[in-house]
PDB file of C-alpha atoms in Angstrom:
ATOM      1  CA  MET A   8       0.028  -0.084   0.086  1.00 48.00           C
ATOM      2  CA  ALA A   9       1.305   3.450  -0.766  1.00 52.00           C
ATOM      3  CA  PHE A  10       1.476   6.673   1.657  1.00 51.00           C
ATOM      4  CA  PHE A  11      -1.560   8.753  -0.513  1.00 53.00           C
ATOM      5  CA  ASP A  12      -3.040   5.294  -1.278  1.00 52.00           C
ATOM      6  CA  PHE A  13      -5.082   6.328   2.589  1.00 50.00           C
ATOM      7  CA  PHE A  14      -6.467   9.314   1.216  1.00 51.00           C
ATOM      8  CA  ARG A  15      -8.329   7.541  -1.608  1.00 51.00           C
ATOM      9  CA  GLN A  16     -12.050   8.269  -1.634  1.00 52.00           C
ATOM     10  CA  LYS A  17     -13.125   4.089  -1.657  1.00 57.00           C
ATOM     11  CA  ASP A  18     -11.471   1.599  -0.718  1.00 56.00           C
ATOM     12  CA  GLU A  19     -11.212  -2.384  -3.982  1.00 59.00           C
ATOM     13  CA  ASN A  20     -14.684  -2.376  -1.788  1.00 62.00           C
ATOM     14  CA  GLY A  21     -16.570   0.437  -2.749  1.00 59.00           C
ATOM     15  CA  VAL A  22     -16.501   1.695   0.891  1.00 59.00           C
ATOM     16  CA  LYS A  23     -15.941   4.981   1.785  1.00 60.00           C
ATOM     17  CA  ARG A  24     -13.453   5.529   3.313  1.00 61.00           C
ATOM     18  CA  ARG A  25     -12.639   7.691   6.957  1.00 63.00           C
ATOM     19  CA  THR A  26      -9.534   9.480   7.621  1.00 64.00           C
ATOM     20  CA  ALA A  27      -7.360   8.638  10.889  1.00 66.00           C
ATOM     21  CA  ASP A  28     -10.077  11.086  13.727  1.00 69.00           C
ATOM     22  CA  GLY A  29     -12.962   9.169  11.575  1.00 66.00           C
ATOM     23  CA  ARG A  30     -14.441  12.456   9.535  1.00 68.00           C
ATOM     24  CA  ALA A  31     -14.972  11.596   5.604  1.00 64.00           C
ATOM     25  CA  PRO A  32     -12.015  12.719   3.121  1.00 62.00           C
ATOM     26  CA  LEU A  33     -11.875  16.297   1.424  1.00 60.00           C
ATOM     27  CA  PRO A  34     -13.745  15.831  -1.847  1.00 59.00           C
ATOM     28  CA  GLU A  35     -11.777  15.654  -4.767  1.00 62.00           C
ATOM     29  CA  LYS A  36     -10.715  18.849  -6.509  1.00 57.00           C
ATOM     30  CA  ALA A  37     -13.575  19.635  -9.219  1.00 54.00           C
ATOM     31  CA  ARG A  38     -11.333  20.357 -12.492  1.00 56.00           C
ATOM     32  CA  PHE A  39     -11.426  23.676 -14.026  1.00 45.00           C
ATOM     33  CA  GLU A  40     -13.645  24.579 -17.732  1.00 52.00           C
ATOM     34  CA  LYS A  41     -11.825  27.052 -19.536  1.00 49.00           C
ATOM     35  CA  PRO A  42     -14.322  29.364 -20.695  1.00 53.00           C
ATOM     36  CA  ALA A  43     -15.422  28.312 -24.500  1.00 54.00           C
ATOM     37  CA  GLU A  44     -12.662  29.417 -26.498  1.00 57.00           C
ATOM     38  CA  GLY A  45     -12.128  33.124 -24.950  1.00 58.00           C
ATOM     39  CA  GLN A  46     -15.268  34.492 -26.871  1.00 63.00           C
ATOM     40  CA  PRO A  47     -15.224  37.392 -27.034  1.00 73.00           C
ATOM     41  CA  MET A  48     -18.276  39.600 -25.998  1.00 84.00           C
ATOM     42  CA  GLN A  49     -21.025  40.258 -29.191  1.00 88.00           C
ATOM     43  CA  ILE A  50     -22.061  44.184 -29.696  1.00 92.00           C
ATOM     44  CA  ARG A  51     -25.517  44.503 -31.326  1.00 94.00           C
ATOM     45  CA  HIS A  52     -27.475  47.301 -32.964  1.00 94.00           C
ATOM     46  CA  PRO A  53     -30.093  46.136 -34.184  1.00 93.00           C
ATOM     47  CA  ARG A  54     -32.687  47.584 -36.932  1.00 91.00           C
ATOM     48  CA  SER A  55     -36.193  45.941 -36.509  1.00 87.00           C
ATOM     49  CA  TYR A  56     -37.757  43.625 -34.701  1.00 84.00           C
ATOM     50  CA  ALA A  57     -36.664  40.382 -36.443  1.00 86.00           C
ATOM     51  CA  ASP A  58     -33.112  41.072 -35.432  1.00 90.00           C
ATOM     52  CA  VAL A  59     -34.317  40.147 -31.873  1.00 93.00           C
ATOM     53  CA  GLU A  60     -33.381  35.986 -33.127  1.00 92.00           C
ATOM     54  CA  GLU A  61     -30.384  36.498 -33.496  1.00 92.00           C
ATOM     55  CA  ILE A  62     -29.678  38.350 -30.774  1.00 93.00           C
ATOM     56  CA  ILE A  63     -31.727  35.985 -28.253  1.00 93.00           C
ATOM     57  CA  ASP A  64     -29.361  32.576 -30.638  1.00 90.00           C
ATOM     58  CA  ARG A  65     -26.348  34.661 -29.023  1.00 90.00           C
ATOM     59  CA  MET A  66     -27.697  34.162 -25.431  1.00 90.00           C
ATOM     60  CA  LYS A  67     -28.920  30.786 -25.710  1.00 89.00           C
ATOM     61  CA  ASP A  68     -25.013  30.390 -26.919  1.00 87.00           C
ATOM     62  CA  LYS A  69     -24.452  31.844 -23.532  1.00 87.00           C
ATOM     63  CA  LEU A  70     -21.766  34.910 -24.540  1.00 90.00           C
ATOM     64  CA  THR A  71     -22.743  37.838 -23.259  1.00 91.00           C
ATOM     65  CA  VAL A  72     -24.208  40.733 -25.446  1.00 94.00           C
ATOM     66  CA  ILE A  73     -24.595  43.794 -25.430  1.00 95.00           C
ATOM     67  CA  VAL A  74     -27.516  45.761 -27.383  1.00 96.00           C
ATOM     68  CA  TYR A  75     -27.488  49.508 -28.732  1.00 96.00           C
ATOM     69  CA  LEU A  76     -31.042  50.477 -28.625  1.00 95.00           C
ATOM     70  CA  ASN A  77     -30.803  54.218 -30.147  1.00 93.00           C
ATOM     71  CA  GLU A  78     -31.369  53.573 -33.675  1.00 92.00           C
ATOM     72  CA  LEU A  79     -34.946  52.376 -32.910  1.00 93.00           C
ATOM     73  CA  SER A  80     -38.501  53.513 -32.248  1.00 92.00           C
ATOM     74  CA  ALA A  81     -39.269  54.200 -28.945  1.00 93.00           C
ATOM     75  CA  ALA A  82     -41.788  51.902 -29.205  1.00 93.00           C
ATOM     76  CA  THR A  83     -39.632  49.102 -31.476  1.00 93.00           C
ATOM     77  CA  ALA A  84     -37.166  49.966 -28.628  1.00 93.00           C
ATOM     78  CA  GLN A  85     -39.830  49.067 -26.111  1.00 94.00           C
ATOM     79  CA  ARG A  86     -40.947  46.346 -27.339  1.00 94.00           C
ATOM     80  CA  VAL A  87     -37.106  44.741 -28.672  1.00 94.00           C
ATOM     81  CA  ARG A  88     -36.037  45.397 -24.844  1.00 94.00           C
ATOM     82  CA  ASP A  89     -39.290  43.482 -23.678  1.00 94.00           C
ATOM     83  CA  ILE A  90     -38.801  39.850 -25.507  1.00 95.00           C
ATOM     84  CA  LEU A  91     -35.250  40.308 -24.873  1.00 95.00           C
ATOM     85  CA  SER A  92     -35.154  40.270 -20.585  1.00 93.00           C
ATOM     86  CA  GLY A  93     -38.011  37.428 -21.466  1.00 94.00           C
ATOM     87  CA  ALA A  94     -35.666  35.423 -22.996  1.00 94.00           C
ATOM     88  CA  VAL A  95     -32.781  36.036 -20.584  1.00 93.00           C
ATOM     89  CA  TYR A  96     -34.948  35.756 -17.921  1.00 92.00           C
ATOM     90  CA  ALA A  97     -36.278  32.495 -19.351  1.00 93.00           C
ATOM     91  CA  LEU A  98     -32.965  31.246 -19.972  1.00 91.00           C
ATOM     92  CA  GLY A  99     -31.312  32.347 -16.919  1.00 91.00           C
ATOM     93  CA  GLY A 100     -29.372  34.967 -17.647  1.00 90.00           C
ATOM     94  CA  GLY A 101     -29.191  38.711 -16.549  1.00 91.00           C
ATOM     95  CA  MET A 102     -29.801  42.583 -17.905  1.00 92.00           C
ATOM     96  CA  ALA A 103     -28.463  45.413 -16.701  1.00 93.00           C
ATOM     97  CA  GLU A 104     -28.585  49.078 -18.247  1.00 93.00           C
ATOM     98  CA  LEU A 105     -25.401  50.384 -18.949  1.00 93.00           C
ATOM     99  CA  GLU A 106     -26.418  54.065 -20.182  1.00 93.00           C
ATOM    100  CA  LYS A 107     -29.605  55.171 -22.274  1.00 92.00           C
ATOM    101  CA  ASP A 108     -30.545  52.845 -24.590  1.00 92.00           C
ATOM    102  CA  MET A 109     -27.677  50.264 -24.032  1.00 95.00           C
ATOM    103  CA  TYR A 110     -28.221  47.081 -22.473  1.00 95.00           C
ATOM    104  CA  VAL A 111     -25.919  44.491 -21.196  1.00 94.00           C
ATOM    105  CA  PHE A 112     -27.199  41.054 -21.398  1.00 93.00           C
ATOM    106  CA  THR A 113     -25.179  37.859 -19.713  1.00 88.00           C
ATOM    107  CA  PRO A 114     -25.969  34.490 -20.012  1.00 82.00           C
ATOM    108  CA  ASP A 115     -26.536  32.107 -16.905  1.00 81.00           C
ATOM    109  CA  GLY A 116     -23.594  32.208 -13.934  1.00 74.00           C
ATOM    110  CA  VAL A 117     -22.237  36.295 -15.149  1.00 68.00           C
ATOM    111  CA  ASN A 118     -23.791  39.070 -13.029  1.00 63.00           C
ATOM    112  CA  ALA A 119     -25.213  41.717 -14.286  1.00 56.00           C
ATOM    113  CA  GLN A 120     -24.256  43.960 -11.656  1.00 57.00           C
TER     114      GLN A 120
END
């Protein structure tokens, strides 16, 4: 038996090992998962309501998207903002206003504040 065999989680029979003082050993260290190849932040300037689908697709790909609504009419900008906020809620992400008519939409696990 090697020196470090004592620290394994289970023995050959599948029984959980205990440390010398009776406590369960620490769990194995989780592997670090690198984010999606350093994907840059996406910047979008929708020109109509039809451009919303492409923005939602980027959010589904777990990318952070900055959306400028300054090129839209007030009514269309409100409609785009409403559908994007609903999509980001459904995907578990976040939304924050950076400045007037400029929003950031983040995927699940990224803080938008």
